[in-house]
Amino acid sequence: MSQKTDETTQSMASLQIDEPSSFQTGDKPLVVIVIGKNHTRPHNQRSSIHSPPRMATKAGKLKHLPLPSLSLYNQQPGMAGSGKTTFMQQLNAHLHTNKIPGYIVNLDPAVLNLPYSPNVDIRDTVNYKNVMSQYSLGPNGAILTSLNLFATRFDQVVSLCEKPRDPQPKFCIVDTPGQIEIFTWSASGAIVTEAFASTMPTMVAYIVDTPRCANPQTFMTNMLQACSILYKTKLPLLVVFNKIDVARHDFAIEWMQDFESFQAALEEEASYAASLSRSMALVLDEFYNNLSTVGVSAVTGEGMDDFLEAALKCGKEYEEFYRPEVEKKMKEHAEMEEKRRELEMRKVQEAMKEDKGEKKKGKVVLDATIDDED
Ligand SMILES: Nc1nc2c(ncn2[C@@H]2O[C@H](COP(=O)(O)OP(=O)(O)OP(=O)(O)O)[C@@H](O)[C@H]2O)c(=O)[nH]1
Ligand SMILES: [Mg+2]
């Protein structure tokens, strides 16, 4: 009997499912996932940033916005980063200067030199070059595979980030790989984002290369990307217009606030893409109305206070809208698990009853044999 009780206890223990940890975000750092779109630099084509951005004045005439010299900026070959890593460096420095404790995570396995010291670095766990040769992958495939491998241990990373410390970090900033799709549209990107967002207040900072957005179609591409990130992650999104030391972001704000000025900027373009951009601008109007934006320079540090202020507002938005959603999901999950546990218990009890029955039957058969012999 006591052996039976032991077995039941053991089987119950094996059914035991951990209750979801209580969801207290109070003292936890605000996770800022830094993402951004890289742009191919124009070579022979007419570059958007050769001509200053135009916007419509109230009278309907076009005026050119002053743009600082872009010649050097324009001569660099290859893909142009929107400035995520430089922004991380500047934000880290800004936090230090203002004695705001921070925690830094680097999720870019392919970066050679980081201008900041991360607390958690994917490169300490996954060797991007080895992944590339072992799996015979190209650069993007190797970044994705490295991220997939790292995602399998991401619960440990989240535990490190949320661990109470003295002083307690106020922000946990996360750098991501250059190709935005690798992060936003991959399974591992979703695992990482959800792992953070279900444990800590989390937001997305979408870094935009402002000078390149002076082309209305590039601007539209960026806004559509921002919109898709918002719908994919459902997290508070802050659009960070970076490199304002090269080109101010006033034109972008104007385009978002005044549909006519965007139409005017597209006026000279008669391509299919331009007419699509025109229609999309109408659709995005509602999206723009609720969009938080800020202008910064990751090089000079301009706008970093504005960024922190806007980020804290996103943190509040998370508490107000996202957290109740997470709690609802957790409650549903707990209820489902409770039902599953009850079902498993019933199965165990029935199996035990059957087991008992079988034994009795066995004894009857044995008795019958003995009877026969008699
Ligand atoms: N003028 C200016 N240049 C900037 C600014 N931020 C970044 N840059 C430059 O933009 C280039 C790309 O910056 P990164 O920080 O490497 O961009 P990234 O988004 O991390 O790039 P990937 O990691 O390759 O995706 C570098 O040459 C930076 O110096 C800025 O605010 N102003
Ligand atoms: Mg980078």
Short mmCIF file of C-alpha atoms and ligand atoms in Angstrom, two decimals:
data_model
loop_
_atom_site.label_atom_id
_atom_site.label_comp_id
_atom_site.label_asym_id
_atom_site.label_seq_id
_atom_site.Cartn_x
_atom_site.Cartn_y
_atom_site.Cartn_z
CA MET A 1 0.00 0.00 0.00
CA SER A 2 2.72 2.41 1.00
CA GLN A 3 4.59 1.45 -2.21
CA LYS A 4 1.41 2.32 -4.17
CA THR A 5 1.23 5.71 -2.43
CA ASP A 6 4.85 6.34 -3.34
CA GLU A 7 4.17 5.53 -6.98
CA THR A 8 1.18 7.87 -7.07
CA THR A 9 3.17 10.63 -5.43
CA GLN A 10 5.90 10.13 -7.99
CA SER A 11 3.51 10.17 -10.94
CA MET A 12 1.88 13.30 -9.55
CA ALA A 13 5.26 14.91 -9.17
CA SER A 14 6.04 14.12 -12.78
CA LEU A 15 2.77 15.79 -13.78
CA GLN A 16 3.56 18.85 -11.72
CA ILE A 17 3.76 21.89 -13.95
CA ASP A 18 5.39 25.02 -12.66
CA GLU A 19 3.00 27.83 -12.00
CA PRO A 20 3.84 30.86 -14.16
CA SER A 21 6.03 33.15 -12.06
CA SER A 22 4.12 36.13 -10.69
CA PHE A 23 4.27 38.97 -13.17
CA GLN A 24 5.65 41.89 -11.22
CA THR A 25 7.37 44.38 -13.50
CA GLY A 26 7.70 47.03 -10.76
CA ASP A 27 11.48 47.14 -10.31
CA LYS A 28 12.46 45.40 -13.49
CA PRO A 29 14.41 47.32 -16.14
CA LEU A 30 12.65 48.61 -19.23
CA VAL A 31 13.86 46.49 -22.15
CA VAL A 32 14.61 48.59 -25.24
CA ILE A 33 15.01 46.40 -28.33
CA VAL A 34 16.95 48.47 -30.86
CA ILE A 35 16.19 47.60 -34.47
CA GLY A 36 16.59 49.43 -37.75
CA LYS A 37 16.62 49.05 -41.49
CA ASN A 38 19.85 49.14 -43.47
CA HIS A 39 19.85 50.81 -46.86
CA THR A 40 21.82 50.04 -49.96
CA ARG A 41 23.85 53.05 -50.88
CA PRO A 42 22.96 54.53 -54.23
CA HIS A 43 25.84 54.38 -56.71
CA ASN A 44 24.97 55.45 -60.24
CA GLN A 45 21.39 56.33 -59.39
CA ARG A 46 20.42 59.80 -58.38
CA SER A 47 20.67 59.69 -54.62
CA SER A 48 17.77 60.86 -52.55
CA ILE A 49 20.10 62.80 -50.33
CA HIS A 50 21.75 64.70 -53.15
CA SER A 51 18.73 66.90 -53.32
CA PRO A 52 17.44 68.41 -50.12
CA PRO A 53 13.99 67.23 -48.99
CA ARG A 54 11.11 69.43 -50.00
CA MET A 55 7.94 70.19 -48.19
CA ALA A 56 4.88 72.19 -49.02
CA THR A 57 4.42 75.50 -47.34
CA LYS A 58 0.95 76.51 -46.22
CA ALA A 59 0.55 78.40 -49.48
CA GLY A 60 1.16 75.15 -51.35
CA LYS A 61 4.55 76.15 -52.78
CA LEU A 62 7.49 73.88 -52.29
CA LYS A 63 10.30 74.98 -50.12
CA HIS A 64 13.65 73.23 -49.82
CA LEU A 65 14.77 72.33 -46.35
CA PRO A 66 18.35 73.23 -45.55
CA LEU A 67 20.54 70.18 -45.54
CA PRO A 68 24.16 70.14 -44.35
CA SER A 69 26.89 68.87 -46.65
CA LEU A 70 26.32 65.22 -47.42
CA SER A 71 29.23 64.59 -49.75
CA LEU A 72 31.34 62.55 -47.30
CA TYR A 73 28.31 60.75 -45.94
CA ASN A 74 27.39 59.72 -49.45
CA GLN A 75 30.75 58.34 -50.50
CA GLN A 76 30.80 55.28 -48.24
CA PRO A 77 30.28 52.03 -50.19
CA GLY A 78 28.06 49.02 -49.36
CA MET A 79 25.16 48.82 -46.93
CA ALA A 80 24.49 51.78 -44.71
CA GLY A 81 23.54 50.97 -41.13
CA SER A 82 20.85 53.17 -39.63
CA GLY A 83 23.10 53.62 -36.60
CA LYS A 84 21.82 51.03 -34.08
CA THR A 85 25.24 50.21 -32.63
CA THR A 86 26.34 53.84 -32.49
CA PHE A 87 23.02 54.67 -30.84
CA MET A 88 23.59 51.89 -28.26
CA GLN A 89 27.03 53.34 -27.53
CA GLN A 90 25.64 56.86 -27.13
CA LEU A 91 22.74 55.69 -24.97
CA ASN A 92 25.10 53.69 -22.78
CA ALA A 93 27.37 56.73 -22.37
CA HIS A 94 24.35 58.94 -21.65
CA LEU A 95 23.10 56.55 -18.96
CA HIS A 96 26.56 56.49 -17.36
CA THR A 97 26.86 60.28 -17.39
CA ASN A 98 23.47 60.64 -15.75
CA LYS A 99 24.18 57.82 -13.29
CA ILE A 100 21.26 55.77 -14.57
CA PRO A 101 22.16 52.08 -14.24
CA GLY A 102 21.79 50.10 -17.46
CA TYR A 103 22.27 46.55 -18.71
CA ILE A 104 23.43 45.83 -22.25
CA VAL A 105 22.77 42.85 -24.50
CA ASN A 106 24.33 42.33 -27.93
CA LEU A 107 22.45 39.98 -30.26
CA ASP A 108 24.53 40.69 -33.38
CA PRO A 109 26.79 37.65 -33.86
CA ALA A 110 28.56 39.12 -36.89
CA VAL A 111 29.78 42.42 -35.48
CA LEU A 112 33.58 42.62 -35.31
CA ASN A 113 34.14 45.48 -32.91
CA LEU A 114 31.64 46.88 -30.48
CA PRO A 115 32.09 50.44 -29.26
CA TYR A 116 30.53 49.46 -25.89
CA SER A 117 30.98 46.58 -23.44
CA PRO A 118 27.88 44.41 -23.34
CA ASN A 119 26.87 42.51 -20.20
CA VAL A 120 25.58 39.67 -22.37
CA ASP A 121 27.13 39.06 -25.79
CA ILE A 122 25.86 36.45 -28.27
CA ARG A 123 29.45 36.18 -29.56
CA ASP A 124 30.53 34.62 -26.24
CA THR A 125 28.16 31.72 -26.89
CA VAL A 126 27.99 31.33 -30.67
CA ASN A 127 30.90 31.60 -33.08
CA TYR A 128 29.43 33.13 -36.23
CA LYS A 129 32.40 32.14 -38.46
CA ASN A 130 32.22 28.51 -37.29
CA VAL A 131 28.47 28.43 -37.91
CA MET A 132 29.08 29.73 -41.42
CA SER A 133 31.67 27.05 -42.28
CA GLN A 134 30.07 24.14 -40.37
CA TYR A 135 26.66 24.61 -41.95
CA SER A 136 28.00 25.94 -45.30
CA LEU A 137 25.97 29.11 -44.99
CA GLY A 138 26.22 32.61 -46.37
CA PRO A 139 26.43 35.65 -44.06
CA ASN A 140 22.67 36.09 -43.55
CA GLY A 141 22.02 32.37 -43.08
CA ALA A 142 24.82 32.21 -40.53
CA ILE A 143 23.41 35.20 -38.59
CA LEU A 144 19.97 33.58 -38.55
CA THR A 145 21.35 30.18 -37.48
CA SER A 146 23.49 31.79 -34.76
CA LEU A 147 20.41 33.62 -33.48
CA ASN A 148 18.39 30.36 -33.58
CA LEU A 149 21.08 28.57 -31.56
CA PHE A 150 21.17 31.40 -29.04
CA ALA A 151 17.36 31.53 -28.79
CA THR A 152 17.36 27.97 -27.40
CA ARG A 153 19.07 29.33 -24.28
CA PHE A 154 17.32 32.65 -24.13
CA ASP A 155 15.50 31.91 -20.87
CA GLN A 156 18.94 32.10 -19.22
CA VAL A 157 19.58 35.49 -20.79
CA VAL A 158 16.22 36.81 -19.56
CA SER A 159 16.98 35.49 -16.06
CA LEU A 160 20.26 37.43 -16.11
CA CYS A 161 18.54 40.61 -17.30
CA GLU A 162 15.77 40.52 -14.70
CA LYS A 163 18.02 39.46 -11.80
CA PRO A 164 17.88 42.05 -9.00
CA ARG A 165 21.11 44.01 -8.75
CA ASP A 166 22.54 46.83 -6.73
CA PRO A 167 22.10 49.37 -8.23
CA GLN A 168 19.09 48.01 -10.09
CA PRO A 169 19.31 48.71 -13.88
CA LYS A 170 16.59 51.05 -15.14
CA PHE A 171 17.09 50.13 -18.79
CA CYS A 172 18.12 46.95 -20.54
CA ILE A 173 19.17 47.86 -24.08
CA VAL A 174 19.40 45.22 -26.78
CA ASP A 175 21.38 45.56 -30.04
CA THR A 176 20.17 43.44 -32.96
CA PRO A 177 21.70 42.18 -36.26
CA GLY A 178 21.89 44.49 -39.26
CA GLN A 179 19.34 42.77 -41.49
CA ILE A 180 16.05 43.77 -39.90
CA GLU A 181 14.12 40.81 -41.38
CA ILE A 182 16.45 38.35 -39.64
CA PHE A 183 15.25 39.66 -36.33
CA THR A 184 11.69 40.80 -36.87
CA TRP A 185 10.46 37.98 -39.13
CA SER A 186 12.33 34.97 -37.76
CA ALA A 187 11.16 32.43 -35.20
CA SER A 188 14.15 33.23 -32.99
CA GLY A 189 13.40 36.97 -33.18
CA ALA A 190 9.85 36.23 -32.00
CA ILE A 191 11.14 33.96 -29.20
CA VAL A 192 13.55 36.66 -28.01
CA THR A 193 10.92 39.43 -28.14
CA GLU A 194 8.27 37.35 -26.40
CA ALA A 195 10.71 36.09 -23.77
CA PHE A 196 11.49 39.69 -22.84
CA ALA A 197 7.95 41.00 -23.15
CA SER A 198 6.42 38.27 -20.98
CA THR A 199 8.85 38.96 -18.14
CA MET A 200 9.79 42.63 -18.26
CA PRO A 201 8.33 45.87 -19.60
CA THR A 202 9.52 45.93 -23.21
CA MET A 203 9.48 48.38 -26.12
CA VAL A 204 10.94 48.60 -29.59
CA ALA A 205 13.13 51.52 -30.70
CA TYR A 206 13.08 51.65 -34.49
CA ILE A 207 16.18 53.53 -35.66
CA VAL A 208 15.66 55.41 -38.92
CA ASP A 209 18.46 56.81 -41.09
CA THR A 210 16.98 60.30 -41.42
CA PRO A 211 19.14 61.60 -44.31
CA ARG A 212 18.13 58.60 -46.44
CA CYS A 213 14.48 59.19 -45.62
CA ALA A 214 14.63 62.49 -47.45
CA ASN A 215 13.53 60.46 -50.45
CA PRO A 216 9.74 60.16 -49.98
CA GLN A 217 9.70 56.57 -51.21
CA THR A 218 12.48 55.51 -48.82
CA PHE A 219 10.54 57.31 -46.10
CA MET A 220 7.43 55.32 -47.01
CA THR A 221 9.40 52.03 -46.98
CA ASN A 222 10.59 52.85 -43.48
CA MET A 223 7.14 53.76 -42.24
CA LEU A 224 5.64 50.55 -43.66
CA GLN A 225 8.39 48.60 -41.95
CA ALA A 226 7.67 50.39 -38.67
CA CYS A 227 3.97 49.65 -39.09
CA SER A 228 4.63 45.94 -39.72
CA ILE A 229 6.89 45.76 -36.63
CA LEU A 230 4.14 47.30 -34.54
CA TYR A 231 1.64 44.70 -35.73
CA LYS A 232 4.12 41.82 -35.44
CA THR A 233 5.37 42.57 -31.93
CA LYS A 234 2.30 44.43 -30.61
CA LEU A 235 4.76 46.28 -28.37
CA PRO A 236 5.06 50.03 -27.81
CA LEU A 237 7.07 51.41 -30.72
CA LEU A 238 9.24 54.51 -30.74
CA VAL A 239 10.50 55.77 -34.10
CA VAL A 240 13.96 57.26 -33.56
CA PHE A 241 15.01 59.56 -36.39
CA ASN A 242 18.79 59.23 -36.17
CA LYS A 243 21.64 61.23 -37.73
CA ILE A 244 19.91 64.57 -37.24
CA ASP A 245 23.39 66.12 -37.19
CA VAL A 246 23.42 65.37 -40.95
CA ALA A 247 19.77 66.14 -41.76
CA ARG A 248 17.10 67.42 -39.37
CA HIS A 249 13.99 65.28 -39.13
CA ASP A 250 11.53 68.20 -39.41
CA PHE A 251 10.58 67.17 -42.95
CA ALA A 252 9.60 63.68 -41.72
CA ILE A 253 7.41 65.10 -38.96
CA GLU A 254 5.84 67.45 -41.51
CA TRP A 255 5.15 64.54 -43.89
CA MET A 256 3.51 62.59 -41.08
CA GLN A 257 1.39 65.47 -39.88
CA ASP A 258 0.44 66.94 -43.22
CA PHE A 259 -0.60 64.57 -45.97
CA GLU A 260 -0.47 67.35 -48.59
CA SER A 261 3.19 68.05 -47.96
CA PHE A 262 4.02 64.38 -48.56
CA GLN A 263 1.97 64.45 -51.77
CA ALA A 264 3.86 67.55 -52.83
CA ALA A 265 7.20 65.82 -52.23
CA LEU A 266 6.06 62.96 -54.44
CA GLU A 267 4.78 65.36 -57.12
CA GLU A 268 7.62 64.91 -59.58
CA GLU A 269 7.59 61.13 -59.38
CA ALA A 270 5.23 59.36 -61.77
CA SER A 271 6.33 55.78 -61.17
CA TYR A 272 4.07 52.99 -59.95
CA ALA A 273 5.92 53.02 -56.62
CA ALA A 274 5.24 56.74 -56.23
CA SER A 275 1.53 56.36 -56.82
CA LEU A 276 1.50 53.43 -54.39
CA SER A 277 3.27 55.63 -51.83
CA ARG A 278 0.56 58.25 -52.36
CA SER A 279 -2.19 55.73 -51.54
CA MET A 280 -0.25 54.26 -48.64
CA ALA A 281 0.17 57.71 -47.08
CA LEU A 282 -3.62 57.90 -46.76
CA VAL A 283 -3.76 54.48 -45.15
CA LEU A 284 -0.96 55.29 -42.73
CA ASP A 285 -2.61 58.46 -41.48
CA GLU A 286 -4.15 56.72 -38.47
CA PHE A 287 -0.87 54.94 -37.75
CA TYR A 288 1.01 58.26 -37.76
CA ASN A 289 -1.50 59.79 -35.33
CA ASN A 290 -0.59 57.30 -32.63
CA LEU A 291 3.10 57.04 -33.41
CA SER A 292 5.74 58.29 -30.98
CA THR A 293 8.79 59.83 -32.63
CA VAL A 294 11.99 61.45 -31.48
CA GLY A 295 15.00 62.94 -33.28
CA VAL A 296 18.54 62.05 -32.14
CA SER A 297 22.13 62.06 -33.24
CA ALA A 298 23.94 58.95 -32.11
CA VAL A 299 27.22 60.74 -32.87
CA THR A 300 26.74 64.06 -31.07
CA GLY A 301 24.32 62.81 -28.40
CA GLU A 302 21.67 65.38 -29.29
CA GLY A 303 18.14 64.30 -28.33
CA MET A 304 19.14 61.54 -25.90
CA ASP A 305 17.13 63.09 -23.04
CA ASP A 306 14.10 63.27 -25.34
CA PHE A 307 14.66 59.63 -26.17
CA LEU A 308 14.71 58.59 -22.48
CA GLU A 309 11.55 60.60 -21.81
CA ALA A 310 9.75 59.02 -24.77
CA ALA A 311 11.03 55.55 -23.78
CA LEU A 312 9.58 55.92 -20.28
CA LYS A 313 6.23 56.86 -21.84
CA CYS A 314 6.46 53.63 -23.88
CA GLY A 315 7.13 51.78 -20.61
CA LYS A 316 3.89 53.23 -19.20
CA GLU A 317 2.06 52.25 -22.40
CA TYR A 318 3.36 48.71 -21.90
CA GLU A 319 2.01 48.63 -18.32
CA GLU A 320 -1.33 49.99 -19.48
CA PHE A 321 -2.01 47.91 -22.60
CA TYR A 322 0.49 45.12 -23.08
CA ARG A 323 0.81 43.86 -19.51
CA PRO A 324 -2.93 43.18 -19.06
CA GLU A 325 -2.77 41.19 -22.31
CA VAL A 326 0.18 39.15 -21.05
CA GLU A 327 -1.58 38.54 -17.72
CA LYS A 328 -4.72 37.44 -19.57
CA LYS A 329 -2.68 35.01 -21.67
CA MET A 330 -0.91 33.70 -18.55
CA LYS A 331 -4.25 33.17 -16.78
CA GLU A 332 -5.62 31.30 -19.80
CA HIS A 333 -2.45 29.23 -19.88
CA ALA A 334 -2.73 28.44 -16.14
CA GLU A 335 -6.39 27.43 -16.54
CA MET A 336 -5.52 25.17 -19.47
CA GLU A 337 -2.72 23.58 -17.49
CA GLU A 338 -5.04 23.05 -14.50
CA LYS A 339 -7.54 21.26 -16.75
CA ARG A 340 -4.76 19.18 -18.27
CA ARG A 341 -3.50 18.25 -14.82
CA GLU A 342 -6.99 17.20 -13.67
CA LEU A 343 -7.37 15.06 -16.78
CA GLU A 344 -4.01 13.40 -16.22
CA MET A 345 -4.90 12.77 -12.54
CA ARG A 346 -8.15 11.11 -13.57
CA LYS A 347 -6.22 8.93 -16.04
CA VAL A 348 -3.78 7.93 -13.31
CA GLN A 349 -6.63 7.09 -10.91
CA GLU A 350 -8.41 5.03 -13.58
CA ALA A 351 -5.19 3.24 -14.43
CA MET A 352 -4.70 2.45 -10.74
CA LYS A 353 -8.25 1.08 -10.48
CA GLU A 354 -7.71 -1.09 -13.56
CA ASP A 355 -4.40 -2.22 -12.14
CA LYS A 356 -6.16 -3.30 -8.94
CA GLY A 357 -8.86 -5.10 -10.95
CA GLU A 358 -6.26 -7.00 -12.98
CA LYS A 359 -4.55 -8.17 -9.79
CA LYS A 360 -7.89 -9.39 -8.34
CA LYS A 361 -8.69 -11.18 -11.59
CA GLY A 362 -5.29 -12.82 -11.44
CA LYS A 363 -5.95 -14.06 -7.92
CA VAL A 364 -9.36 -15.46 -8.95
CA VAL A 365 -7.74 -17.38 -11.78
CA LEU A 366 -5.10 -18.72 -9.38
CA ASP A 367 -7.78 -19.71 -6.84
CA ALA A 368 -9.78 -21.38 -9.63
CA THR A 369 -6.70 -23.42 -10.63
CA ILE A 370 -6.22 -24.51 -7.07
CA ASP A 371 -9.92 -25.38 -6.92
CA ASP A 372 -9.62 -27.43 -10.10
CA GLU A 373 -6.70 -29.37 -8.69
CA ASP A 374 -8.67 -30.12 -5.57
N1 LIG B 1 26.59 61.53 -38.91
C1 LIG B 1 26.13 60.50 -38.22
N2 LIG B 1 26.54 59.28 -38.51
C2 LIG B 1 26.05 58.27 -37.78
C3 LIG B 1 25.10 58.45 -36.73
N3 LIG B 1 24.81 57.24 -36.21
C4 LIG B 1 25.54 56.34 -36.89
N4 LIG B 1 26.29 56.95 -37.84
C5 LIG B 1 27.20 56.31 -38.77
O1 LIG B 1 26.46 55.36 -39.55
C6 LIG B 1 27.26 54.23 -39.84
C7 LIG B 1 26.54 52.98 -39.39
O2 LIG B 1 26.42 53.01 -37.97
P1 LIG B 1 26.24 51.71 -37.11
O3 LIG B 1 26.04 52.15 -35.71
O4 LIG B 1 27.32 50.74 -37.36
O5 LIG B 1 24.89 51.16 -37.72
P2 LIG B 1 24.17 49.79 -37.44
O6 LIG B 1 22.73 50.06 -37.62
O7 LIG B 1 24.59 49.22 -36.13
O8 LIG B 1 24.74 48.92 -38.62
P3 LIG B 1 24.66 47.31 -38.75
O9 LIG B 1 25.05 46.73 -37.43
O10 LIG B 1 25.60 47.01 -39.86
O11 LIG B 1 23.26 47.00 -39.10
C8 LIG B 1 28.59 54.45 -39.13
O12 LIG B 1 29.51 54.95 -40.06
C9 LIG B 1 28.27 55.50 -38.07
O13 LIG B 1 29.35 56.30 -37.73
C10 LIG B 1 24.68 59.78 -36.46
O14 LIG B 1 23.85 60.07 -35.60
N5 LIG B 1 25.22 60.77 -37.24
MG MG B 2 25.30 47.32 -35.56
#
